[in-house]
Tab-separated table of C-alpha atoms in Angstrom:
chain	number	residue	atom	x	y	z
A	1	MET	CA	-0.190	0.106	-0.122
A	2	GLN	CA	1.146	3.384	-0.926
A	3	ILE	CA	0.555	6.301	0.947
A	4	SER	CA	1.214	9.631	0.124
A	5	LEU	CA	0.099	13.088	2.374
A	6	TYR	CA	-0.431	16.513	0.477
A	7	TYR	CA	0.798	19.111	3.456
A	8	PHE	CA	1.371	22.825	4.019
A	9	PRO	CA	3.144	23.614	7.303
A	10	ILE	CA	1.216	24.651	10.419
A	11	SER	CA	-2.303	23.685	8.430
A	12	CYS	CA	-4.494	21.315	9.790
A	13	ALA	CA	-2.178	18.364	7.440
A	14	LEU	CA	-0.528	18.191	10.765
A	15	ILE	CA	-3.166	16.054	11.785
A	16	PRO	CA	-3.004	13.142	9.932
A	17	TYR	CA	1.140	13.564	9.756
A	18	ILE	CA	1.015	12.888	13.542
A	19	ALA	CA	-1.950	9.886	13.043
A	20	LEU	CA	0.149	8.513	10.605
A	21	THR	CA	3.397	8.597	12.730
A	22	GLU	CA	1.723	7.448	15.378
A	23	ALA	CA	0.103	4.260	13.625
A	24	ASN	CA	3.910	3.729	12.846
A	25	ALA	CA	2.281	3.690	8.824
A	26	ASP	CA	4.907	4.196	5.833
A	27	PHE	CA	4.275	7.539	4.133
A	28	ASP	CA	5.113	9.995	1.781
A	29	VAL	CA	4.787	13.702	2.580
A	30	TRP	CA	4.722	16.402	-0.648
A	31	THR	CA	4.623	20.106	0.932
A	32	LEU	CA	2.808	22.369	-1.324
A	33	ASN	CA	4.089	25.585	-1.704
A	34	TYR	CA	0.602	28.188	-1.516
A	35	ALA	CA	2.936	31.155	-2.558
A	36	ASN	CA	3.572	29.429	-5.674
A	37	LYS	CA	-0.471	28.758	-5.789
A	38	GLU	CA	1.246	24.840	-6.426
A	39	HIS	CA	-2.465	24.067	-4.485
A	40	LEU	CA	-4.466	25.342	-7.697
A	41	ALA	CA	-2.270	23.996	-10.299
A	42	PRO	CA	-4.094	21.309	-12.454
A	43	GLU	CA	-2.402	18.686	-11.392
A	44	TYR	CA	-3.334	19.101	-7.840
A	45	LEU	CA	-7.046	20.205	-8.619
A	46	ARG	CA	-7.231	16.676	-10.283
A	47	LEU	CA	-6.917	15.122	-7.321
A	48	ASN	CA	-8.589	17.482	-4.942
A	49	PRO	CA	-10.602	19.805	-6.508
A	50	LYS	CA	-11.343	21.931	-3.198
A	51	HIS	CA	-7.798	22.749	-3.653
A	52	LYS	CA	-6.897	22.369	-0.109
A	53	VAL	CA	-4.889	20.041	2.371
A	54	PRO	CA	-4.548	17.720	3.824
A	55	LEU	CA	-5.153	15.458	0.757
A	56	LEU	CA	-4.539	11.756	1.587
A	57	LEU	CA	-3.340	9.534	-1.357
A	58	VAL	CA	-3.963	6.094	-1.000
A	59	ASP	CA	-2.265	3.292	-3.735
A	60	GLY	CA	-3.772	6.561	-6.348
A	61	GLU	CA	-7.411	7.044	-4.680
A	62	PRO	CA	-7.617	10.500	-3.228
A	63	LEU	CA	-9.193	11.101	0.243
A	64	THR	CA	-10.069	14.048	1.566
A	65	GLU	CA	-11.725	15.532	4.695
A	66	ASN	CA	-9.971	15.348	8.029
A	67	ILE	CA	-12.587	13.601	9.762
A	68	ALA	CA	-12.829	11.015	6.774
A	69	ILE	CA	-8.655	11.030	6.712
A	70	LEU	CA	-8.365	10.041	10.583
A	71	GLN	CA	-10.955	7.491	10.514
A	72	TRP	CA	-9.155	5.397	7.480
A	73	ILE	CA	-5.869	5.635	9.510
A	74	ALA	CA	-7.643	4.408	12.383
A	75	ARG	CA	-9.056	1.470	10.833
A	76	THR	CA	-6.093	0.747	8.347
A	77	PHE	CA	-3.982	0.752	11.859
A	78	PRO	CA	-6.529	-0.991	14.399
A	79	ASP	CA	-3.286	-1.523	16.499
A	80	ALA	CA	-2.106	2.108	16.896
A	81	ARG	CA	-5.335	2.566	19.119
A	82	LEU	CA	-5.830	5.790	17.409
A	83	LEU	CA	-9.535	5.693	18.224
A	84	PRO	CA	-12.068	4.289	21.409
A	85	HIS	CA	-13.808	1.114	21.593
A	86	GLY	CA	-17.677	0.959	21.513
A	87	ASN	CA	-19.667	3.814	21.992
A	88	ASP	CA	-16.738	6.145	22.968
A	89	GLU	CA	-15.349	5.675	19.359
A	90	PHE	CA	-18.755	7.855	18.079
A	91	GLN	CA	-17.998	10.364	20.887
A	92	ALA	CA	-14.332	10.514	19.810
A	93	ILE	CA	-15.558	10.931	16.037
A	94	SER	CA	-18.421	13.668	17.529
A	95	LEU	CA	-15.937	15.414	18.932
A	96	MET	CA	-13.504	15.380	16.072
A	97	ALA	CA	-16.269	16.833	13.809
A	98	TRP	CA	-16.787	19.961	16.440
A	99	CYS	CA	-13.310	20.398	16.152
A	100	ALA	CA	-13.594	20.627	12.350
A	101	SER	CA	-16.980	22.774	12.230
A	102	GLY	CA	-17.450	24.349	15.456
A	103	ILE	CA	-13.634	25.575	16.291
A	104	HIS	CA	-11.596	25.571	13.004
A	105	PRO	CA	-13.831	28.006	11.076
A	106	PHE	CA	-13.310	30.620	13.934
A	107	LEU	CA	-9.902	30.507	13.722
A	108	THR	CA	-8.621	31.823	10.619
A	109	PRO	CA	-10.863	35.192	10.923
A	110	ASN	CA	-8.536	36.397	13.523
A	111	ILE	CA	-5.432	36.594	10.744
A	112	LEU	CA	-7.677	37.177	7.752
A	113	PRO	CA	-10.918	38.915	8.552
A	114	GLN	CA	-10.850	40.665	5.478
A	115	ARG	CA	-12.012	37.203	3.810
A	116	TYR	CA	-14.990	37.140	6.085
A	117	CYS	CA	-16.368	40.630	5.701
A	118	ASP	CA	-16.734	43.416	2.973
A	119	ILE	CA	-17.475	46.812	4.920
A	120	PRO	CA	-14.308	48.631	5.280
A	121	GLY	CA	-13.390	49.108	8.871
A	122	SER	CA	-15.352	45.926	10.092
A	123	GLU	CA	-12.246	43.710	10.524
A	124	GLU	CA	-11.824	44.206	14.476
A	125	SER	CA	-15.528	43.279	14.711
A	126	VAL	CA	-14.962	40.076	12.744
A	127	ARG	CA	-11.718	39.278	14.783
A	128	ARG	CA	-14.278	39.894	17.884
A	129	CYS	CA	-17.173	37.786	17.178
A	130	ALA	CA	-14.914	35.018	16.209
A	131	GLN	CA	-12.925	34.973	19.627
A	132	LYS	CA	-16.375	35.070	21.084
A	133	MET	CA	-16.869	31.867	19.734
A	134	LEU	CA	-13.386	30.441	19.911
A	135	HIS	CA	-14.029	31.142	24.215
A	136	GLU	CA	-17.271	29.459	24.312
A	137	ASN	CA	-15.989	26.588	22.492
A	138	PHE	CA	-12.515	26.501	24.851
A	139	ARG	CA	-14.441	26.094	27.978
A	140	ILE	CA	-16.422	23.438	26.794
A	141	ALA	CA	-13.040	21.595	26.126
A	142	GLU	CA	-12.057	22.650	29.767
A	143	ASP	CA	-14.550	21.058	31.409
A	144	ARG	CA	-14.297	17.936	29.531
A	145	LEU	CA	-10.678	17.654	30.148
A	146	ASP	CA	-10.912	18.618	34.176
A	147	GLN	CA	-8.706	15.933	36.033
A	148	LYS	CA	-8.303	13.957	32.734
A	149	GLU	CA	-4.925	13.154	31.097
A	150	TRP	CA	-7.013	12.949	27.557
A	151	PHE	CA	-10.423	13.286	26.134
A	152	PHE	CA	-10.923	9.448	26.599
A	153	ASP	CA	-9.364	7.019	28.832
A	154	HIS	CA	-6.261	7.042	26.256
A	155	PHE	CA	-4.435	9.119	24.031
A	156	THR	CA	-6.639	9.324	20.484
A	157	ILE	CA	-6.789	11.336	17.366
A	158	THR	CA	-9.142	13.122	19.195
A	159	ASP	CA	-6.345	14.563	21.202
A	160	VAL	CA	-4.456	15.477	18.036
A	161	TYR	CA	-7.571	17.568	16.566
A	162	PHE	CA	-7.939	19.513	19.551
A	163	PHE	CA	-4.189	20.227	19.872
A	164	TRP	CA	-4.113	21.864	16.469
A	165	CYS	CA	-7.176	23.963	17.124
A	166	PHE	CA	-5.231	24.924	20.148
A	167	ARG	CA	-1.811	25.743	18.871
A	168	ARG	CA	-3.510	27.823	16.356
A	169	ALA	CA	-5.308	29.874	18.062
A	170	LYS	CA	-1.877	30.582	20.399
A	171	GLN	CA	-0.281	31.076	17.109
A	172	PHE	CA	-3.198	33.758	16.284
A	173	ALA	CA	-2.140	35.387	19.917
A	174	ILE	CA	-5.015	34.743	21.541
A	175	ASP	CA	-5.285	34.565	24.866
A	176	VAL	CA	-5.915	31.205	26.174
A	177	SER	CA	-4.101	31.564	29.595
A	178	ALA	CA	-7.568	30.832	31.466
A	179	TYR	CA	-7.705	27.285	30.240
A	180	SER	CA	-5.382	25.583	32.641
A	181	ASN	CA	-6.707	22.366	31.266
A	182	CYS	CA	-6.315	23.260	27.944
A	183	ASN	CA	-3.014	24.209	28.340
A	184	ALA	CA	-1.692	21.198	30.670
A	185	HIS	CA	-3.252	18.913	27.792
A	186	PHE	CA	-1.532	20.959	25.315
A	187	ASP	CA	2.222	20.381	26.871
A	188	ARG	CA	1.079	16.351	26.881
A	189	VAL	CA	0.540	16.386	23.700
A	190	THR	CA	3.731	18.717	22.468
A	191	HIS	CA	5.932	15.678	24.441
A	192	ARG	CA	4.579	12.896	22.387
A	193	THR	CA	7.458	11.432	20.182
A	194	SER	CA	5.035	11.954	17.284
A	195	VAL	CA	4.545	15.461	17.492
A	196	GLN	CA	8.172	16.423	18.030
A	197	LYS	CA	8.673	14.596	14.907
A	198	LEU	CA	5.993	16.762	13.339
A	199	LEU	CA	7.531	20.022	14.581
A	200	ALA	CA	11.295	19.084	13.645
A	201	PHE	CA	9.732	18.257	9.841
A	202	GLU	CA	7.506	21.655	9.979
A	203	ALA	CA	10.418	23.510	11.098
A	204	ALA	CA	12.849	22.280	8.050
A	205	ALA	CA	9.719	22.646	5.955
A	206	LEU	CA	9.696	26.555	6.728
A	207	ALA	CA	13.118	26.909	6.501
A	208	SER	CA	13.472	25.452	3.349
A	209	ASP	CA	13.727	27.248	-0.394
A	210	SER	CA	10.422	26.113	-1.221
A	211	VAL	CA	7.878	26.872	1.662
A	212	PRO	CA	7.510	30.217	2.568
A	213	SER	CA	6.966	30.919	6.651
């Protein structure tokens, strides 16, 4: 089986990178250069007309959207225990969907508010509204992580997805200091070997001539 991950540094494509690494999967990484519009090149659009990352190519067949990609990884590599068993599996998928649709959409407006408004001078209002929704969601996560190491009884890809969301909030200079449980969870995920490998790969990609920072 040949697995290729199409990736851009700092993006949510780091989530399947970590998942594949946790699964000890053999996979290639193709780093797209957004500045050169490689994600809009005809070759890439044939694979993913949504022109986004991540894209997982499995024996030449494309799979898009993190929720689907992560479930495919978990089921293809069951020994990695990337999802919990029983009803908790559906709870884990629910939390990942929440990260994808309830948190992720409110991150980008903090750095690119002009994408979400066409009224001059309304950018700060867009940021303020986005942060209101982020804090609402982080309070939910804070309660769920109370006295817990992970979202479930062991580390799963749900932890990876939330890690990325919380990391982006930090990178966008959103004050998350009030969320002690989320910050402790963030630190635990950061120290995992798979995440350290991702961070090293990301730093090398950002430092290369082919990928702008």
